[in-house]
């Protein structure tokens, strides 16, 4: 599975695609799609990304291998660790990193391009400014505007605070549907790879309007609360950026990081509230994976999920178009 | 850094140590300790473990490399992925897995023993039954009784629900101080490795009494609430085990997994409440890492942290004893 | 009304019955059924048990008389107090006690058997171990697994704490439907006594599955939260047992009882939340008694209740079977 | 122990006493004080009253026997049940009833006077209007203004709703300190009886000002919240009285009883909040009984209670005065 | 527009009307109705009253001019400020004041009567006692029983506390539907003035029963909670009255005002809860004004509002009757 | 009291002053300072502004008169209404308006300048862009960045929603200390006017850093939560601006305004939480006015306030400087 030719479709909204035509024919090899994940530094979705793809640990159609450099993001770290991922011979690579423009992650992108494996960059709001560059490079991307920078000041952040912050961010990303979009994009690519159809890598900037227009909420107030939660994590990003990079005086930045993390906690509460609303009317959407990796869907808690043929057909159709 | 000789100390309580005398002398090499992490399947601490060691991404005394098999836990997955970790030539290996007794993880343990790198198994309550075996094998271990099995039923669990569950578990583990114990054990080993002293690998079963006797809470009610939160996650483990492995009828297991996840959410709330109490009197303990990896400590929010010499000396002294 | 003959039906699940055939014919006497209640020590349902039978204080078909020994449970207390109940010539006796195996309560059971009045033991989880004995003795029983031991340590428990604990337990037992089961069993027996049909005394172990399978909740998440609340009170029982009987050191047991009572408080909150869900969709079931003691039922708040003929017929039919 | 002579002290405030001089000398008999409790109908404190006197079930200086008529309050019920209590030969009688002016309870009072055992009436706000009569009769009384009438309308009240209401009321009465006052008054009388000193029966009208002036709260906002909770239960009483006795139309009284019970729930929440404040600063007062029945006291959770000599001396001194 | 003739209709319930026949014919002038508002002292609705009439700031059919005397209520303040309002030549005057019986506000009423402009007094519960006088004077009135006196004690009240209290009161008045009644009464009068029909000024005492019988809630428990919130603000009024005017001792009145404001905060929470219920089922009623001032109505959030013809016709019809 | 000469001091931070030297000598006239308030349109502080100056309605040193144009902001409205304020001959004018750049409010500014009465503009974040212009004009200003635009869409906003939004905003502005800054600035000017010292009108842009550096919170987490609440209202402003002026499609703007108002509600909750923290340690600052208008201050609830001489002297000193 190698990328031969890249055709960028006309993009008129937040979510569009880079089409990649492949001339690969060994369908048999792709009964199992191999997904390589490279993490370099940490964003909110990093810790649980691979779990999203196989939450029940029962999928038989994918193999996932992850290599990470921990919180280190140096060029040397990258050069040492990334090659390990290619030994796994992945069909698709997901590269998750907080700031894909700095030297280390930039090196990752270069290596990815050289290797020619279809690759997607998943990053936070900081990546917005290299969106055009990513498109030119033929890399897919999912930029999560509401995946905020942490309050990285030594007077404030310790491992406990860090974990709690991540807990809050994960809850917001899960409840608002951002994680749903993430796994569905990968699910879509896996489906296309299995069908040996032309790949269209995602170009997705996840801002509040994307949540508004794509979430699973049935109740409009639940959706409004989820959007509110997402707006809050975006604000966290802005405040922490100021606290970490602009304010120099301890008296000034400590209250700011503390303030940002309080907002993160409130965002998690709002997100939880949104989800509770759907529970109250038993309309909470659930979309597990089948063993074969098919997208399933259900709402009423006591009923079983069924295959979501609509979304599956849409994926393939879009790929064929 | 190779393990030559294992002497098991007399253990009188939950937290004791396996002493490993090493005859290593190349201290210079260990200005930077290389920590290899192997994840096979997922438990609550898996997603954020490496972040705990370097929450500010500024430590200069460690390098961390992680290899994972995703949610897959087969022997083949292990045999393919684990060797990649040894290419990194780690000084210390942390192996995180939900059920270290089944074939895949058992293979990991065998390989670890063969390679002779000091290794620690981090696992959940299920591992309690192979505690003796681990001790005989000379592996360190940290068994987290309150890191619960997820409600892995397809009618209930989807990527969103999975992420929310992990969010709740992370919050409980962070707030109760379990994550603190985890990183401090690794910090201790790193300190000893840097000093070239005899290694004593942890043998730690983290039950509620460990939280009672070791947490950072100043307010006794905050501690009681944290303990309560931990008891709740333990209950989640029991209920989910029943729902996943014993009940066969959908009408029976769906309410059980839903019930277990409601408890997990409540546990997170209780944990948060415990932490709020300490905020209310500005006595929340924070223990970040310095750039050199020293343990720092502080309570009053507006004051800077200082090096926690007491704990550091205790670590070295215990190692020398 | 005397018990003549006991036939134990085949029991295949948690709720089964001991059938007692009576040859009593004086129906006229039973226009009013006399219920004698003997309380010896206290469990969560003790304080409000008789109120459950006649919540509106308007029933004309029963007379209730209670005799208690306070918190004392000695043989002497029992021998002095219990005879007073027989002076009331009850048709049915309900004996409520926390530990029916110890000497005092055991004496009660012996006297009950000697007197031959149909009798039911209501107790908490501790009684589970004498379940078989109770069945052999021909006593009915309702064992409430989620009616927890209190944190009876003098450093912690005072009258205020005790009352708050009972308040929380009562809320959980009410909201989860346990109190409903209790009064319906007595209502059923009263109905049968009035019809002069064979009595089948209840043999009911109220564990979480009974709540799952018998509660009035319309919303499955409300039911899950109620089950969660019940699981929590069961955990309270376990922790308090440890704190009261195993731990000897003040430093160890105080945090445990405090922890247990925090869980009880959280259980009450969860239970309340469950009930709120039903309010939100106006589907909260209410089952008051009519003046004649008939079971009534309703859901929509603004509508009047109607006689629940289905349950009534089921009672009589089961008795005739 | 018989009452021979009653001298009513000058009363200038809410809490005053009726002094009863006794010429009893058989001190030996009173190593154990026998307390007889008669309940006729139900108020909020009824269900748990005897538990308040011996919350740890370890007191050796009192014996308690309770006889009740359930929710029935007829003259016949009283005449049949009350004599059973005298067979116990009580040194002190506590009579708990919601409306001591109506025929049944009035009969109780007459019998109590005839028998000459020192007796205290505990009742709710309705009893305020017979306060003078109670004083003339030489009966002690504790009238609890915030112990509200339940919403006794069949469209609304069922056993579950009844229990929840009682749960909420118990929580308010406990947290605000009303139950403390109750047991301390009985404790005081027991102490006096054991010392064979002149008895002064309480004449106590528990309104919000009594809570303001007598509660154990250290934090003034906690006290304000507790007072607020009590004010709310008083409002519940007013609304339920209107809903039960004045409004005749279902459309009118159903919303009123529902409204009143919502207030009761909110009152319980406020009360809980008040108690949490004291937990947050570890200043929660606890006042358990010793085995000998002495009043103990403590605040810091981890410390043991000590005998409250001050209050004990005050009791005896006041009695001697 | 001058009032010529007053006919008081027979009043059988809380909401009735004073009919005022006018012989005015210059309809053209009233394409825009001029509403003069005079505020003298402050009650809960004062701060936002004029905003209620034109919440979108787009109405073209009314002009509003407000003159206030701040918190001062002296005769001199009134005599100086009120004339300014008449320079505006209003068609309708709304006079808002906390205590319309004292000299300053009484002077306002006299001046209003002299000027002959149709006028409505809006006041709090204190005004209830001059209800008859207002009717005799031919003034319309809306007396809001749940608009409470503030805790005006210098040890407690400062500008921050005052604003928070007003915030809570506004939330209760909004959520319970009291503000809806206020603006609909004015909307009705504006409609009638525009149609040149006989004016019927409102005589409305807003007690809890008015909320019960007139609110927009679809869920009966939401309504019960709203009623509960209103009952709470009524209680606030009673407690603050005592604290401000009866208790003289600081030790006594400080806890009372603090208690009252805690109740106000709880009332706001209850009110919010009531509104949330309607959000949960997407049945929240919204009744904005059209540009022409027509009453619009809607429930489902995502749908547009439509003209509420029913209420409009009822207004005109009632006026013609 | 006329402004003669304006000297703009060097400004180095958010809060600086425009000094106005006056040559006024008739001190006697200013025993009572006359404050004229002109409101044109509405912002969050508008409804309660004058109440802040005299929360206890007992000040004898100021007279306040307010004239408003309701929600109308046209030039004609202004020209008609504003002159009424000058008839009151104010010593100081406060002009409150949401958008001081548009024609109506611009006209107000021109008139104010022409009249020469010292004037302050209070406005929301929109005014930031005319800050320089205001300074050049010699007008004082207080620009409240966290006083947000309302969600003015007819599908969403009705009088009830409007009032609730204002309630939430008022709570945030009060709790964060913004209202404190407002009244203290006016108090300062009143003090200076009474002393006949040179007036320095405020030039204050209230952003989160001002709250951080000037609030009364003792607990740093309380301050962080308050800052968080303020950040949230700032976000509300941004979202509502987009929803009201940019998005044209109902499907797009309805969720946005709903989202913004959910954030406002959450901001109010956070603010309340911040204040509760101070209550929990009895450190809540209260700063009422004395009858003479002196600034008082206190913290412990049960103690009386004392004159805050420090702040008073600072005011006068700064003015003399």
mmCIF file with all atom_site columns, N, CA and C in Angstrom, chain A residues 52-56 59 177 179-181 183-184 187 214-218 275 283-290 293-299 305-306 308 310-311 314-315, chain B residues 154-162:
data_model
loop_
_atom_site.group_PDB
_atom_site.id
_atom_site.type_symbol
_atom_site.label_atom_id
_atom_site.label_alt_id
_atom_site.label_comp_id
_atom_site.label_asym_id
_atom_site.label_entity_id
_atom_site.label_seq_id
_atom_site.pdbx_PDB_ins_code
_atom_site.Cartn_x
_atom_site.Cartn_y
_atom_site.Cartn_z
_atom_site.occupancy
_atom_site.B_iso_or_equiv
_atom_site.pdbx_formal_charge
_atom_site.auth_seq_id
_atom_site.auth_comp_id
_atom_site.auth_asym_id
_atom_site.auth_atom_id
_atom_site.pdbx_PDB_model_num
ATOM 1   N N  . UNK A 1 52  ? -9.473  3.848  21.103 1.00 0.00 ? 52  UNK A N  1
ATOM 2   C CA . UNK A 1 52  ? -10.690 4.247  20.373 1.00 0.00 ? 52  UNK A CA 1
ATOM 3   C C  . UNK A 1 52  ? -10.993 3.317  19.215 1.00 0.00 ? 52  UNK A C  1
ATOM 4   N N  . UNK A 1 53  ? -9.940  2.752  18.660 1.00 0.00 ? 53  UNK A N  1
ATOM 5   C CA . UNK A 1 53  ? -10.106 1.945  17.444 1.00 0.00 ? 53  UNK A CA 1
ATOM 6   C C  . UNK A 1 53  ? -10.610 0.539  17.747 1.00 0.00 ? 53  UNK A C  1
ATOM 7   N N  . UNK A 1 54  ? -10.464 0.132  18.991 1.00 0.00 ? 54  UNK A N  1
ATOM 8   C CA . UNK A 1 54  ? -10.814 -1.248 19.319 1.00 0.00 ? 54  UNK A CA 1
ATOM 9   C C  . UNK A 1 54  ? -11.172 -1.317 20.796 1.00 0.00 ? 54  UNK A C  1
ATOM 10  N N  . UNK A 1 55  ? -12.227 -0.587 21.133 1.00 0.00 ? 55  UNK A N  1
ATOM 11  C CA . UNK A 1 55  ? -12.579 -0.391 22.536 1.00 0.00 ? 55  UNK A CA 1
ATOM 12  C C  . UNK A 1 55  ? -12.932 -1.696 23.237 1.00 0.00 ? 55  UNK A C  1
ATOM 13  N N  . UNK A 1 56  ? -13.351 -2.706 22.463 1.00 0.00 ? 56  UNK A N  1
ATOM 14  C CA . UNK A 1 56  ? -13.723 -3.976 23.086 1.00 0.00 ? 56  UNK A CA 1
ATOM 15  C C  . UNK A 1 56  ? -12.602 -5.009 22.974 1.00 0.00 ? 56  UNK A C  1
ATOM 16  N N  . UNK A 1 59  ? -11.496 -6.624 17.789 1.00 0.00 ? 59  UNK A N  1
ATOM 17  C CA . UNK A 1 59  ? -11.464 -6.474 16.330 1.00 0.00 ? 59  UNK A CA 1
ATOM 18  C C  . UNK A 1 59  ? -10.434 -7.406 15.719 1.00 0.00 ? 59  UNK A C  1
ATOM 19  N N  . UNK A 1 177 ? -18.157 14.451 21.194 1.00 0.00 ? 177 UNK A N  1
ATOM 20  C CA . UNK A 1 177 ? -18.178 13.737 19.917 1.00 0.00 ? 177 UNK A CA 1
ATOM 21  C C  . UNK A 1 177 ? -16.879 13.856 19.143 1.00 0.00 ? 177 UNK A C  1
ATOM 22  N N  . UNK A 1 179 ? -13.945 12.544 19.831 1.00 0.00 ? 179 UNK A N  1
ATOM 23  C CA . UNK A 1 179 ? -13.326 11.222 19.718 1.00 0.00 ? 179 UNK A CA 1
ATOM 24  C C  . UNK A 1 179 ? -14.092 10.350 18.718 1.00 0.00 ? 179 UNK A C  1
ATOM 25  N N  . UNK A 1 180 ? -15.380 10.534 18.661 1.00 0.00 ? 180 UNK A N  1
ATOM 26  C CA . UNK A 1 180 ? -16.194 9.830  17.654 1.00 0.00 ? 180 UNK A CA 1
ATOM 27  C C  . UNK A 1 180 ? -15.689 10.167 16.242 1.00 0.00 ? 180 UNK A C  1
ATOM 28  N N  . UNK A 1 181 ? -15.496 11.444 15.990 1.00 0.00 ? 181 UNK A N  1
ATOM 29  C CA . UNK A 1 181 ? -15.011 11.851 14.662 1.00 0.00 ? 181 UNK A CA 1
ATOM 30  C C  . UNK A 1 181 ? -13.652 11.217 14.378 1.00 0.00 ? 181 UNK A C  1
ATOM 31  N N  . UNK A 1 183 ? -12.281 8.397  15.549 1.00 0.00 ? 183 UNK A N  1
ATOM 32  C CA . UNK A 1 183 ? -12.248 6.961  15.219 1.00 0.00 ? 183 UNK A CA 1
ATOM 33  C C  . UNK A 1 183 ? -13.027 6.687  13.935 1.00 0.00 ? 183 UNK A C  1
ATOM 34  N N  . UNK A 1 184 ? -14.040 7.485  13.671 1.00 0.00 ? 184 UNK A N  1
ATOM 35  C CA . UNK A 1 184 ? -14.770 7.241  12.435 1.00 0.00 ? 184 UNK A CA 1
ATOM 36  C C  . UNK A 1 184 ? -13.912 7.549  11.209 1.00 0.00 ? 184 UNK A C  1
ATOM 37  N N  . UNK A 1 187 ? -11.754 4.551  10.985 1.00 0.00 ? 187 UNK A N  1
ATOM 38  C CA . UNK A 1 187 ? -12.608 3.440  10.551 1.00 0.00 ? 187 UNK A CA 1
ATOM 39  C C  . UNK A 1 187 ? -12.886 3.526  9.047  1.00 0.00 ? 187 UNK A C  1
ATOM 40  N N  . UNK A 1 214 ? -22.202 18.032 13.552 1.00 0.00 ? 214 UNK A N  1
ATOM 41  C CA . UNK A 1 214 ? -21.953 16.596 13.391 1.00 0.00 ? 214 UNK A CA 1
ATOM 42  C C  . UNK A 1 214 ? -22.190 15.730 14.617 1.00 0.00 ? 214 UNK A C  1
ATOM 43  N N  . UNK A 1 215 ? -22.625 16.296 15.714 1.00 0.00 ? 215 UNK A N  1
ATOM 44  C CA . UNK A 1 215 ? -22.692 15.475 16.925 1.00 0.00 ? 215 UNK A CA 1
ATOM 45  C C  . UNK A 1 215 ? -23.913 14.558 16.908 1.00 0.00 ? 215 UNK A C  1
ATOM 46  N N  . UNK A 1 216 ? -23.897 13.619 17.843 1.00 0.00 ? 216 UNK A N  1
ATOM 47  C CA . UNK A 1 216 ? -24.967 12.619 17.937 1.00 0.00 ? 216 UNK A CA 1
ATOM 48  C C  . UNK A 1 216 ? -26.108 13.034 18.857 1.00 0.00 ? 216 UNK A C  1
ATOM 49  N N  . UNK A 1 217 ? -26.056 14.230 19.413 1.00 0.00 ? 217 UNK A N  1
ATOM 50  C CA . UNK A 1 217 ? -27.072 14.602 20.396 1.00 0.00 ? 217 UNK A CA 1
ATOM 51  C C  . UNK A 1 217 ? -28.461 14.705 19.778 1.00 0.00 ? 217 UNK A C  1
ATOM 52  N N  . UNK A 1 218 ? -29.440 14.201 20.505 1.00 0.00 ? 218 UNK A N  1
ATOM 53  C CA . UNK A 1 218 ? -30.827 14.329 20.066 1.00 0.00 ? 218 UNK A CA 1
ATOM 54  C C  . UNK A 1 218 ? -31.454 15.573 20.670 1.00 0.00 ? 218 UNK A C  1
ATOM 55  N N  . UNK A 1 275 ? -24.263 14.782 28.472 1.00 0.00 ? 275 UNK A N  1
ATOM 56  C CA . UNK A 1 275 ? -24.475 13.343 28.301 1.00 0.00 ? 275 UNK A CA 1
ATOM 57  C C  . UNK A 1 275 ? -25.633 12.852 29.174 1.00 0.00 ? 275 UNK A C  1
ATOM 58  N N  . UNK A 1 283 ? -31.806 8.296  24.951 1.00 0.00 ? 283 UNK A N  1
ATOM 59  C CA . UNK A 1 283 ? -31.499 8.535  23.539 1.00 0.00 ? 283 UNK A CA 1
ATOM 60  C C  . UNK A 1 283 ? -29.992 8.654  23.305 1.00 0.00 ? 283 UNK A C  1
ATOM 61  N N  . UNK A 1 284 ? -29.235 8.177  24.238 1.00 0.00 ? 284 UNK A N  1
ATOM 62  C CA . UNK A 1 284 ? -27.778 8.262  24.101 1.00 0.00 ? 284 UNK A CA 1
ATOM 63  C C  . UNK A 1 284 ? -27.298 7.343  22.974 1.00 0.00 ? 284 UNK A C  1
ATOM 64  N N  . UNK A 1 285 ? -26.624 7.928  22.023 1.00 0.00 ? 285 UNK A N  1
ATOM 65  C CA . UNK A 1 285 ? -26.122 7.136  20.891 1.00 0.00 ? 285 UNK A CA 1
ATOM 66  C C  . UNK A 1 285 ? -24.863 6.372  21.309 1.00 0.00 ? 285 UNK A C  1
ATOM 67  N N  . UNK A 1 286 ? -24.785 5.133  20.897 1.00 0.00 ? 286 UNK A N  1
ATOM 68  C CA . UNK A 1 286 ? -23.591 4.317  21.120 1.00 0.00 ? 286 UNK A CA 1
ATOM 69  C C  . UNK A 1 286 ? -23.182 3.724  19.779 1.00 0.00 ? 286 UNK A C  1
ATOM 70  N N  . UNK A 1 287 ? -21.914 3.746  19.482 1.00 0.00 ? 287 UNK A N  1
ATOM 71  C CA . UNK A 1 287 ? -21.439 3.294  18.174 1.00 0.00 ? 287 UNK A CA 1
ATOM 72  C C  . UNK A 1 287 ? -20.199 2.410  18.316 1.00 0.00 ? 287 UNK A C  1
ATOM 73  N N  . UNK A 1 288 ? -20.415 1.203  18.799 1.00 0.00 ? 288 UNK A N  1
ATOM 74  C CA . UNK A 1 288 ? -19.282 0.289  18.988 1.00 0.00 ? 288 UNK A CA 1
ATOM 75  C C  . UNK A 1 288 ? -18.809 -0.291 17.657 1.00 0.00 ? 288 UNK A C  1
ATOM 76  N N  . UNK A 1 289 ? -17.680 -0.992 17.717 1.00 0.00 ? 289 UNK A N  1
ATOM 77  C CA . UNK A 1 289 ? -17.181 -1.720 16.555 1.00 0.00 ? 289 UNK A CA 1
ATOM 78  C C  . UNK A 1 289 ? -17.604 -3.181 16.643 1.00 0.00 ? 289 UNK A C  1
ATOM 79  N N  . UNK A 1 290 ? -17.945 -3.777 15.517 1.00 0.00 ? 290 UNK A N  1
ATOM 80  C CA . UNK A 1 290 ? -18.158 -5.224 15.496 1.00 0.00 ? 290 UNK A CA 1
ATOM 81  C C  . UNK A 1 290 ? -16.775 -5.897 15.452 1.00 0.00 ? 290 UNK A C  1
ATOM 82  N N  . UNK A 1 293 ? -14.979 -5.058 12.597 1.00 0.00 ? 293 UNK A N  1
ATOM 83  C CA . UNK A 1 293 ? -14.657 -3.647 12.466 1.00 0.00 ? 293 UNK A CA 1
ATOM 84  C C  . UNK A 1 293 ? -15.749 -2.811 11.842 1.00 0.00 ? 293 UNK A C  1
ATOM 85  N N  . UNK A 1 294 ? -16.905 -3.425 11.599 1.00 0.00 ? 294 UNK A N  1
ATOM 86  C CA . UNK A 1 294 ? -17.992 -2.636 11.025 1.00 0.00 ? 294 UNK A CA 1
ATOM 87  C C  . UNK A 1 294 ? -18.499 -1.607 12.027 1.00 0.00 ? 294 UNK A C  1
ATOM 88  N N  . UNK A 1 295 ? -18.974 -0.469 11.520 1.00 0.00 ? 295 UNK A N  1
ATOM 89  C CA . UNK A 1 295 ? -19.568 0.530  12.414 1.00 0.00 ? 295 UNK A CA 1
ATOM 90  C C  . UNK A 1 295 ? -20.963 0.076  12.841 1.00 0.00 ? 295 UNK A C  1
ATOM 91  N N  . UNK A 1 296 ? -21.164 -0.049 14.134 1.00 0.00 ? 296 UNK A N  1
ATOM 92  C CA . UNK A 1 296 ? -22.482 -0.394 14.672 1.00 0.00 ? 296 UNK A CA 1
ATOM 93  C C  . UNK A 1 296 ? -23.107 0.870  15.259 1.00 0.00 ? 296 UNK A C  1
ATOM 94  N N  . UNK A 1 297 ? -24.393 0.800  15.499 1.00 0.00 ? 297 UNK A N  1
ATOM 95  C CA . UNK A 1 297 ? -25.065 1.958  16.082 1.00 0.00 ? 297 UNK A CA 1
ATOM 96  C C  . UNK A 1 297 ? -26.272 1.521  16.883 1.00 0.00 ? 297 UNK A C  1
ATOM 97  N N  . UNK A 1 298 ? -26.594 2.301  17.936 1.00 0.00 ? 298 UNK A N  1
ATOM 98  C CA . UNK A 1 298 ? -27.777 2.012  18.741 1.00 0.00 ? 298 UNK A CA 1
ATOM 99  C C  . UNK A 1 298 ? -28.115 3.240  19.588 1.00 0.00 ? 298 UNK A C  1
ATOM 100 N N  . UNK A 1 299 ? -29.342 3.293  20.082 1.00 0.00 ? 299 UNK A N  1
ATOM 101 C CA . UNK A 1 299 ? -29.658 4.331  21.066 1.00 0.00 ? 299 UNK A CA 1
ATOM 102 C C  . UNK A 1 299 ? -30.264 3.709  22.336 1.00 0.00 ? 299 UNK A C  1
ATOM 103 N N  . UNK A 1 305 ? -27.002 -3.251 19.314 1.00 0.00 ? 305 UNK A N  1
ATOM 104 C CA . UNK A 1 305 ? -26.619 -2.383 18.195 1.00 0.00 ? 305 UNK A CA 1
ATOM 105 C C  . UNK A 1 305 ? -26.793 -3.114 16.870 1.00 0.00 ? 305 UNK A C  1
ATOM 106 N N  . UNK A 1 306 ? -26.948 -2.336 15.831 1.00 0.00 ? 306 UNK A N  1
ATOM 107 C CA . UNK A 1 306 ? -27.028 -2.919 14.492 1.00 0.00 ? 306 UNK A CA 1
ATOM 108 C C  . UNK A 1 306 ? -25.976 -2.250 13.604 1.00 0.00 ? 306 UNK A C  1
ATOM 109 N N  . UNK A 1 308 ? -24.366 -0.052 10.985 1.00 0.00 ? 308 UNK A N  1
ATOM 110 C CA . UNK A 1 308 ? -24.749 1.248  10.442 1.00 0.00 ? 308 UNK A CA 1
ATOM 111 C C  . UNK A 1 308 ? -24.381 1.268  8.961  1.00 0.00 ? 308 UNK A C  1
ATOM 112 N N  . UNK A 1 310 ? -25.680 2.854  6.494  1.00 0.00 ? 310 UNK A N  1
ATOM 113 C CA . UNK A 1 310 ? -25.700 4.165  5.866  1.00 0.00 ? 310 UNK A CA 1
ATOM 114 C C  . UNK A 1 310 ? -24.324 4.816  5.867  1.00 0.00 ? 310 UNK A C  1
ATOM 115 N N  . UNK A 1 311 ? -23.743 4.833  7.042  1.00 0.00 ? 311 UNK A N  1
ATOM 116 C CA . UNK A 1 311 ? -22.444 5.494  7.127  1.00 0.00 ? 311 UNK A CA 1
ATOM 117 C C  . UNK A 1 311 ? -21.396 4.723  6.329  1.00 0.00 ? 311 UNK A C  1
ATOM 118 N N  . UNK A 1 314 ? -21.742 5.462  2.713  1.00 0.00 ? 314 UNK A N  1
ATOM 119 C CA . UNK A 1 314 ? -21.315 6.827  2.442  1.00 0.00 ? 314 UNK A CA 1
ATOM 120 C C  . UNK A 1 314 ? -19.796 6.893  2.343  1.00 0.00 ? 314 UNK A C  1
ATOM 121 N N  . UNK A 1 315 ? -19.135 6.140  3.186  1.00 0.00 ? 315 UNK A N  1
ATOM 122 C CA . UNK A 1 315 ? -17.680 6.124  3.167  1.00 0.00 ? 315 UNK A CA 1
ATOM 123 C C  . UNK A 1 315 ? -17.164 5.615  1.824  1.00 0.00 ? 315 UNK A C  1
ATOM 124 N N  . UNK B 2 154 ? -20.742 -5.184 24.155 1.00 0.00 ? 154 UNK B N  1
ATOM 125 C CA . UNK B 2 154 ? -20.953 -4.413 22.927 1.00 0.00 ? 154 UNK B CA 1
ATOM 126 C C  . UNK B 2 154 ? -22.243 -3.587 22.926 1.00 0.00 ? 154 UNK B C  1
ATOM 127 N N  . UNK B 2 155 ? -23.239 -4.007 23.687 1.00 0.00 ? 155 UNK B N  1
ATOM 128 C CA . UNK B 2 155 ? -24.472 -3.200 23.762 1.00 0.00 ? 155 UNK B CA 1
ATOM 129 C C  . UNK B 2 155 ? -24.221 -1.895 24.518 1.00 0.00 ? 155 UNK B C  1
ATOM 130 N N  . UNK B 2 156 ? -23.107 -1.842 25.218 1.00 0.00 ? 156 UNK B N  1
ATOM 131 C CA . UNK B 2 156 ? -22.880 -0.719 26.116 1.00 0.00 ? 156 UNK B CA 1
ATOM 132 C C  . UNK B 2 156 ? -21.617 0.064  25.770 1.00 0.00 ? 156 UNK B C  1
ATOM 133 N N  . UNK B 2 157 ? -20.562 -0.656 25.532 1.00 0.00 ? 157 UNK B N  1
ATOM 134 C CA . UNK B 2 157 ? -19.271 0.009  25.376 1.00 0.00 ? 157 UNK B CA 1
ATOM 135 C C  . UNK B 2 157 ? -19.018 0.413  23.930 1.00 0.00 ? 157 UNK B C  1
ATOM 136 N N  . UNK B 2 158 ? -18.746 1.685  23.747 1.00 0.00 ? 158 UNK B N  1
ATOM 137 C CA . UNK B 2 158 ? -18.267 2.157  22.448 1.00 0.00 ? 158 UNK B CA 1
ATOM 138 C C  . UNK B 2 158 ? -17.081 3.073  22.755 1.00 0.00 ? 158 UNK B C  1
ATOM 139 N N  . UNK B 2 159 ? -16.417 3.589  21.745 1.00 0.00 ? 159 UNK B N  1
ATOM 140 C CA . UNK B 2 159 ? -15.225 4.388  22.037 1.00 0.00 ? 159 UNK B CA 1
ATOM 141 C C  . UNK B 2 159 ? -15.489 5.556  22.985 1.00 0.00 ? 159 UNK B C  1
ATOM 142 N N  . UNK B 2 160 ? -16.644 6.177  22.863 1.00 0.00 ? 160 UNK B N  1
ATOM 143 C CA . UNK B 2 160 ? -16.968 7.304  23.730 1.00 0.00 ? 160 UNK B CA 1
ATOM 144 C C  . UNK B 2 160 ? -17.100 6.860  25.182 1.00 0.00 ? 160 UNK B C  1
ATOM 145 N N  . UNK B 2 161 ? -17.892 5.838  25.394 1.00 0.00 ? 161 UNK B N  1
ATOM 146 C CA . UNK B 2 161 ? -18.085 5.324  26.753 1.00 0.00 ? 161 UNK B CA 1
ATOM 147 C C  . UNK B 2 161 ? -16.747 4.858  27.341 1.00 0.00 ? 161 UNK B C  1
ATOM 148 N N  . UNK B 2 162 ? -15.939 4.237  26.500 1.00 0.00 ? 162 UNK B N  1
ATOM 149 C CA . UNK B 2 162 ? -14.631 3.761  26.954 1.00 0.00 ? 162 UNK B CA 1
ATOM 150 C C  . UNK B 2 162 ? -13.762 4.927  27.431 1.00 0.00 ? 162 UNK B C  1
#
